[in-house]
Coordinates of C-alpha atoms in Angstrom, one line a residue:
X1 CA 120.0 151.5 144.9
X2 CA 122.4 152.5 141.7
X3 CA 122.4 155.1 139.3
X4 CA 120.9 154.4 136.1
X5 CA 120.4 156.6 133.3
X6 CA 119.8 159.6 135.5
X7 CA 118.1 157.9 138.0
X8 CA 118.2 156.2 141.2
X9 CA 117.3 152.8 140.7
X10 CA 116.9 149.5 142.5
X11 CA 119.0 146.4 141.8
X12 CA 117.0 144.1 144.0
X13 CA 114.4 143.4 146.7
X14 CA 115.4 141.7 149.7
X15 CA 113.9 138.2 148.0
X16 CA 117.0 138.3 145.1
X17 CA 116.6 138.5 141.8
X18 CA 116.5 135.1 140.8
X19 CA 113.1 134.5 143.2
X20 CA 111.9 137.9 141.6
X21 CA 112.7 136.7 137.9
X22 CA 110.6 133.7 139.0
X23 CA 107.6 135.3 140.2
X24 CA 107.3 137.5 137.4
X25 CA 107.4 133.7 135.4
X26 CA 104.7 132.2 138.2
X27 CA 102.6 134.5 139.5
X28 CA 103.0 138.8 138.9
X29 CA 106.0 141.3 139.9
X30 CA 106.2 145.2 140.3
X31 CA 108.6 147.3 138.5
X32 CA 109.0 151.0 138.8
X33 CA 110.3 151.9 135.7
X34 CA 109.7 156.1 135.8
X35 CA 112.9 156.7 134.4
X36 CA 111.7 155.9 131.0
X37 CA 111.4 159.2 129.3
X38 CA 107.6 159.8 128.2
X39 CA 107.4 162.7 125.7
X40 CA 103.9 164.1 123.9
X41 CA 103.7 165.6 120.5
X42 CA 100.6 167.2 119.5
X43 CA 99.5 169.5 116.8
X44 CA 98.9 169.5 113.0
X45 CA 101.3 167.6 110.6
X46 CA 102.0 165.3 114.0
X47 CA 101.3 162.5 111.9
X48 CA 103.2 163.3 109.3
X49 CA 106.2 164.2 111.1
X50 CA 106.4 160.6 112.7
X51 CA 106.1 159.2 109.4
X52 CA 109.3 160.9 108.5
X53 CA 111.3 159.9 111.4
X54 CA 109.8 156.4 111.8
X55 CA 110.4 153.5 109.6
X56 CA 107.1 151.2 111.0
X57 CA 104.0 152.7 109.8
X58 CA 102.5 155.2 112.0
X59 CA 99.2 156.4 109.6
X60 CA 98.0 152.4 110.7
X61 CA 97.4 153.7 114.3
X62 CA 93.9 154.9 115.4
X63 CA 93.8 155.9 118.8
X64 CA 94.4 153.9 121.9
X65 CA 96.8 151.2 119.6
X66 CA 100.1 151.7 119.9
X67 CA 103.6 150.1 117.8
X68 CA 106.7 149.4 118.6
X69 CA 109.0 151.5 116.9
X70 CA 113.0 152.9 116.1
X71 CA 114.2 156.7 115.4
X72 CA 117.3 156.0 113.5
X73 CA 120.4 157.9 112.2
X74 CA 121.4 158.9 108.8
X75 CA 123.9 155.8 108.5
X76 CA 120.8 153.3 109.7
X77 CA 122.0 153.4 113.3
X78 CA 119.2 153.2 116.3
X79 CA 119.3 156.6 118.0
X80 CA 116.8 154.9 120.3
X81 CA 114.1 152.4 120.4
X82 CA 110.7 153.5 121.4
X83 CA 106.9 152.5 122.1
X84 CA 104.3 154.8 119.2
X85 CA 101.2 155.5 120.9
X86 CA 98.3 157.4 119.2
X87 CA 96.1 159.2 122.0
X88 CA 94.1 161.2 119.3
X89 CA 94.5 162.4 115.7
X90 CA 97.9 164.2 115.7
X91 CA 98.3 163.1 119.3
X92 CA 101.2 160.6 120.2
X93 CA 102.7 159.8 123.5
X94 CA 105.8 158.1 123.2
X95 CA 108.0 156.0 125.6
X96 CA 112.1 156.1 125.1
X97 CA 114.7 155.0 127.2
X98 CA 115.9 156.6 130.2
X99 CA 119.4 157.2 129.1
X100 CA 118.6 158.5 125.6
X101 CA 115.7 160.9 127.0
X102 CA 118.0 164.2 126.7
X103 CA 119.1 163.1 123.4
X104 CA 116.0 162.0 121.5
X105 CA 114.6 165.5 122.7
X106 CA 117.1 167.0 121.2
X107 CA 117.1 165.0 118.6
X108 CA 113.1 165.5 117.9
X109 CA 113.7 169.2 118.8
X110 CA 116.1 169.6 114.9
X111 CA 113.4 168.1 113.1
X112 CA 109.5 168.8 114.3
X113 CA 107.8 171.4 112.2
X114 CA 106.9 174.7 114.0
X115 CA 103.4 173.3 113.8
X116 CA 104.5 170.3 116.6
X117 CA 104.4 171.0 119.7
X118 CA 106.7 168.8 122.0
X119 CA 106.5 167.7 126.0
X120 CA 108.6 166.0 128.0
X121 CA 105.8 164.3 130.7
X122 CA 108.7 162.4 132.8
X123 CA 109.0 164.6 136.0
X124 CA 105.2 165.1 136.1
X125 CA 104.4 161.4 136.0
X126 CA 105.3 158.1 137.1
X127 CA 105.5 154.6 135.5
X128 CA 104.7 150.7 136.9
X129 CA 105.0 147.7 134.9
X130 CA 102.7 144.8 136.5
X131 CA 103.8 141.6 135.0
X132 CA 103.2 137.7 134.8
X133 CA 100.3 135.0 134.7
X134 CA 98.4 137.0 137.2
X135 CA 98.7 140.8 136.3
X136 CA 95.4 140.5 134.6
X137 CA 93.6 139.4 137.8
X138 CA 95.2 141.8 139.8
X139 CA 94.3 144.8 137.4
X140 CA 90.5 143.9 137.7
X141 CA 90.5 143.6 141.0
X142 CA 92.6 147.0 141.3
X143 CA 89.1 148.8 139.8
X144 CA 90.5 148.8 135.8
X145 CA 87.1 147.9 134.2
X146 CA 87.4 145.7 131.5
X147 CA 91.2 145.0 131.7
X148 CA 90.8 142.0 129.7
X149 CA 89.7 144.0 126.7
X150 CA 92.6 145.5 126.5
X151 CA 94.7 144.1 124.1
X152 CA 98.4 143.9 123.3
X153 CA 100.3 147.5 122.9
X154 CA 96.7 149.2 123.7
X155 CA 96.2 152.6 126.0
X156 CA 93.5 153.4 128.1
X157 CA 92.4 155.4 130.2
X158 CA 91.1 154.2 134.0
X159 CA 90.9 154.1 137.2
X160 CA 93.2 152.3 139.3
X161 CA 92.6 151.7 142.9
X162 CA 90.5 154.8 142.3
X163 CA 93.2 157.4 140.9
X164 CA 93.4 157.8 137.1
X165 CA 95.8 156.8 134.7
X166 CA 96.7 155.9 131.4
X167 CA 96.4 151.4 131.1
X168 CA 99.3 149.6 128.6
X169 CA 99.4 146.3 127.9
X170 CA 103.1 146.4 127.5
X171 CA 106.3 144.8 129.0
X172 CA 109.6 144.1 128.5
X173 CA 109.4 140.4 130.4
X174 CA 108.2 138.3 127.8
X175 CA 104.4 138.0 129.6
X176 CA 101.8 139.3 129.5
X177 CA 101.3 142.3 131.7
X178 CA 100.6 146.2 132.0
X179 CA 102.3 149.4 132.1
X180 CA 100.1 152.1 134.5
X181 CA 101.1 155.8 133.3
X182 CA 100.1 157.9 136.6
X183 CA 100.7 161.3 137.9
X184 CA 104.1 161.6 140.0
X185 CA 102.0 162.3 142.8
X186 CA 100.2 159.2 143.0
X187 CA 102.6 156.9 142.6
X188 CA 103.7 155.5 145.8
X189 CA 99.6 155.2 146.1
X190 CA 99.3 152.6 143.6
X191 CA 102.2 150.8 144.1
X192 CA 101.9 149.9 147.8
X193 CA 98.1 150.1 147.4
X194 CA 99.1 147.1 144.5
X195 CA 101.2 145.1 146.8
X196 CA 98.5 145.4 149.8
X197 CA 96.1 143.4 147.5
X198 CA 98.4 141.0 145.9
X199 CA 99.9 140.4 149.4
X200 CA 103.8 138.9 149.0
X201 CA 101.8 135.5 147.5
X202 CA 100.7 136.6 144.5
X203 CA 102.8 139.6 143.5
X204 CA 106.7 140.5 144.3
X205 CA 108.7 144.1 144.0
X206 CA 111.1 143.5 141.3
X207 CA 114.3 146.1 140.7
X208 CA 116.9 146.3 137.3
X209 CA 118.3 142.9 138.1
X210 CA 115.3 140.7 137.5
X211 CA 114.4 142.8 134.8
X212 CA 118.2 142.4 132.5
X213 CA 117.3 138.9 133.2
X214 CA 113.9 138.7 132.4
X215 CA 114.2 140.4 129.0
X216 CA 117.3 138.0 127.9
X217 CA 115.5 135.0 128.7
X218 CA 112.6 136.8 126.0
X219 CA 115.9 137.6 123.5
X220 CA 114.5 141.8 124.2
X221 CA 117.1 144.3 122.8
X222 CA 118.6 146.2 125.5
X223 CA 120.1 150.1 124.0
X224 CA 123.3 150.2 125.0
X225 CA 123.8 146.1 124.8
X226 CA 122.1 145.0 121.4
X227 CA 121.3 148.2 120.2
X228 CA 123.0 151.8 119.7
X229 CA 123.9 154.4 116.9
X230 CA 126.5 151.8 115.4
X231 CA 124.2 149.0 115.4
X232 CA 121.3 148.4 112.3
X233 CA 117.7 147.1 112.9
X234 CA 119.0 143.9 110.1
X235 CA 121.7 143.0 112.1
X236 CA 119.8 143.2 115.5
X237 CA 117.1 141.1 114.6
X238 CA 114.5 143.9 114.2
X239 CA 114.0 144.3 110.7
X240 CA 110.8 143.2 111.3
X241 CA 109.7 146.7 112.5
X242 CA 111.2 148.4 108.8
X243 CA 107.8 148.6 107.3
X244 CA 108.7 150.9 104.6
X245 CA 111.0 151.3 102.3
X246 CA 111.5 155.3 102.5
X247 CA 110.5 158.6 103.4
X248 CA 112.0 158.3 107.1
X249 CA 115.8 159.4 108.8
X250 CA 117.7 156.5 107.9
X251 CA 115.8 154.9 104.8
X252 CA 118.8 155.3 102.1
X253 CA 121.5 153.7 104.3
X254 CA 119.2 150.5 105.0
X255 CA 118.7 148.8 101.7
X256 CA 122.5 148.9 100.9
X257 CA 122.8 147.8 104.7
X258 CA 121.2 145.1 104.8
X259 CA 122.9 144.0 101.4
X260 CA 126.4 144.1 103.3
X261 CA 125.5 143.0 106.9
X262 CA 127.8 140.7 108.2
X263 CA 126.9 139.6 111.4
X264 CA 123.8 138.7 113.6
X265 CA 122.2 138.5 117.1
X266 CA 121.8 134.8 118.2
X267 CA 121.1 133.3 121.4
X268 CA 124.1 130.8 123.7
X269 CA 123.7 128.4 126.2
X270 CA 127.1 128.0 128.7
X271 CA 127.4 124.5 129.3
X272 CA 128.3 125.6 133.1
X273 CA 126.7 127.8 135.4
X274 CA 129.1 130.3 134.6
X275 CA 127.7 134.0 133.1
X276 CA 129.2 135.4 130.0
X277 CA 129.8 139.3 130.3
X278 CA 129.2 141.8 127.7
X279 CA 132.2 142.2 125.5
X280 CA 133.5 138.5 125.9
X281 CA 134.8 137.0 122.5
X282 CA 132.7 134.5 120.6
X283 CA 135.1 131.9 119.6
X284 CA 133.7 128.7 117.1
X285 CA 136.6 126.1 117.1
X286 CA 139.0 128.3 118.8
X287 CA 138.8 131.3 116.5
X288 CA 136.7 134.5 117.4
X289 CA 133.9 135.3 115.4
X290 CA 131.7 137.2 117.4
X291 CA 131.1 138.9 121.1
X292 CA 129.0 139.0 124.1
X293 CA 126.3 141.8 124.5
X294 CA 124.3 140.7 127.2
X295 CA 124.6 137.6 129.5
X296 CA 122.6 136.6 132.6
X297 CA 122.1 133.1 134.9
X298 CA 118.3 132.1 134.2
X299 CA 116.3 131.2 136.4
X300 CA 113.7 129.7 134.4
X301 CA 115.9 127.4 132.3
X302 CA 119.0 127.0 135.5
X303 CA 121.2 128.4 133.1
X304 CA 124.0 130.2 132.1
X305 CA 122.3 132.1 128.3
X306 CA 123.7 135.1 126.2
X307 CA 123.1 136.8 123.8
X308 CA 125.9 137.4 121.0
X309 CA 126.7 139.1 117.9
X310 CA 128.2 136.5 115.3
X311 CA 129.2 136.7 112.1
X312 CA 126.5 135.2 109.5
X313 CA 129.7 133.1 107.5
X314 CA 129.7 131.0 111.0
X315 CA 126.3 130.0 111.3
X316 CA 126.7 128.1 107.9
X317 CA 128.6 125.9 110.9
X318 CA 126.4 125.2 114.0
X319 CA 127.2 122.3 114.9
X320 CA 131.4 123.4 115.5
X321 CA 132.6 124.0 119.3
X322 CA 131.6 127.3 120.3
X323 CA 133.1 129.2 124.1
X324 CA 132.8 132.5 124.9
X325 CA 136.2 134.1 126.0
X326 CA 136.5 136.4 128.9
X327 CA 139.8 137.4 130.3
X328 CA 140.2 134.9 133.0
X329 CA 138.0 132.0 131.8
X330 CA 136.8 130.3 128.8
X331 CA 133.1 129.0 128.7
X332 CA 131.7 126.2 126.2
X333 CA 128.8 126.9 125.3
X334 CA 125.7 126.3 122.2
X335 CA 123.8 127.9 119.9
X336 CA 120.2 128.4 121.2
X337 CA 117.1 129.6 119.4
X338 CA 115.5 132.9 120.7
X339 CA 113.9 133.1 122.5
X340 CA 115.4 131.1 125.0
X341 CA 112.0 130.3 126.7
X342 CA 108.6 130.2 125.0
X343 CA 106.8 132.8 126.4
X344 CA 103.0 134.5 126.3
X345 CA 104.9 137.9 123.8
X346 CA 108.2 137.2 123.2
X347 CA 108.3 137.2 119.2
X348 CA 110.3 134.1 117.3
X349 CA 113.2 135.5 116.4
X350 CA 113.8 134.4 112.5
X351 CA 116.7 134.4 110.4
X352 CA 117.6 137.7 108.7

């Protein structure tokens, strides 16, 4: 158990991480991750309010669909990224990351109208992540009637192993799995009633380690790694989600950013077992052009793989000698497409 954005939080499970990356990518794991913040706003001009701090398209939600999503800065900076759901008309339950909960309250706090109300739903409820090839299987047979209808970044709500809660079909693995909103108090009900009808066969316990590795191996932005208030959707390969081109926090920096960017996430392969730490130096024929933001040994690919911020001018060059320099070693390594692993979700990363 560590800290971790407020919380206590667990590394591992006696198996490891590697065998709990692994049966997230064979069969299903278990994650508790309750310290995401959940917040609720309700209330009239709801709607309107997350179309002015959102640059994806909030008015295309009818309720039970859900978006992924970014509240940015004034200079075009992610204060946070964030799941969109709409429960009702000017209803939306959002999911933020642990770390930036006390922020992106406050943050929401300076610019709702009077008319939006605002809740903070963390203490009062908990939050499971059931993913891999069998998470389907498993929900059906945990009582969720019609599990397979539910379809990617949709909300429901059911019964699970007879106690209600709010159904996702969300992750942050790269397959295809579900996120169970429940009440605090019934929490450590599902979860061991979950593992009691998976048995240790079909579904494993999985902590923070298997999940940084997981969510590398599907090229997922982790804030704090790929993403913070000095980073810009362009540049971190989610321009994707900028589906308009004003009206929202941010909008005026982003056209004359992504005129000027001059750098971009891409994906390494060590050419050794060795991992590449966050902040290492990129080098391409012995001269630094980038750094490290996330590195990890995966299983999947028995690997070394990191993800990097490089300059664009140096990806006119892929095929030059690329290492990544920490301060005791020096690691060769090559440019890799992202993903790094086809998987059911993960989104091909394209050029920006």
């Amino acid at each position: 158990m560590v800290p971790f954005g407020g919380w206590e939080m667990p590394v591992q499970y006696p198996s490891g991480i590697l065998a709990e990356a692994r049966a997230v990518r064979n069969a299903a794991g278990l994650f508790d991750v309750s310290h995401m913040g959940r917040i609720e706003l309700h209330g009239d001009g709801a709607l309107r309010a997350m179309e002015g701090l959102t640059p994806n398209r909030v008015e295309r939600l009818t309720p039970g669909f859900g978006q992924y999503s970014l509240f940015l800065n004034e200079r075009g900076g992610v204060v946070d990224d964030l799941i969109v759901y709409c429960q009702e008309p000017n209803l939306y339950a959002l999911i933020v990351n642990a770390s930036n909960t006390p922020k992106v309250l406050a943050w929401l706090k300076e610019r709702l109208p009077s008319t939006v109300s605002m809740m903070d739903r963390t203490p009062a409820t908990a939050l499971l992540a059931l993913q891999g090839p069998l998470a389907l299987s498993l929900m059906e047979e945990a009582g969720v009637k019609d599990a397979a209808l539910i379809g990617r970044f949709q909300r429901r709500a059911a019964l699970m192993l007879g106690q209600p809660a709010w159904v996702m079909r969300t992750g942050y693995t790269g397959e295809d799995g579900f996120e169970i909103q429940c009440s605090a108090s019934e929490a450590n009900s599902i979860w061991n009633g979950l593992l009691r009808l998976g048995g240790p066969e079909r579904i494993t316990p999985c902590g923070l380690g298997a999940r940084d590795v997981l969510r590398i191996e599907a090229a997922y932005p982790l804030y704090g790694h790929e993403i913070d208030e000095e980073c810009n959707p362009w540049e971190a390969g989610l321009g994707w989600v900028l589906k308009k081109d004003d009206g929202f926090v941010g909008a005026e920096s982003l056209a004359r950013l992504r005129a000027e960017r001059s750098r971009r996430l891409v994906g390494l392969t060590m050419e050794s077992r060795s991992v590449a730490r966050q902040g290492d130096l990129v080098l391409q024929n012995g001269e630094p052009c980038g750094v490290v933001s996330s590195g990890t040994f995966s299983p999947t690919l028995n690997a070394s793989i990191a993800l990097a911020f490089v300059e664009i001018a140096a990806l006119d060059r892929p095929d030059a000698a690329w290492e990544a320099q920490g301060t005791r070693r020096t690691l060769a390594a090559r440019l890799t497409p992202l993903p790094f692993v086809p998987l059911p979700v993960a989104r091909k990363k394209k050029a920006a």
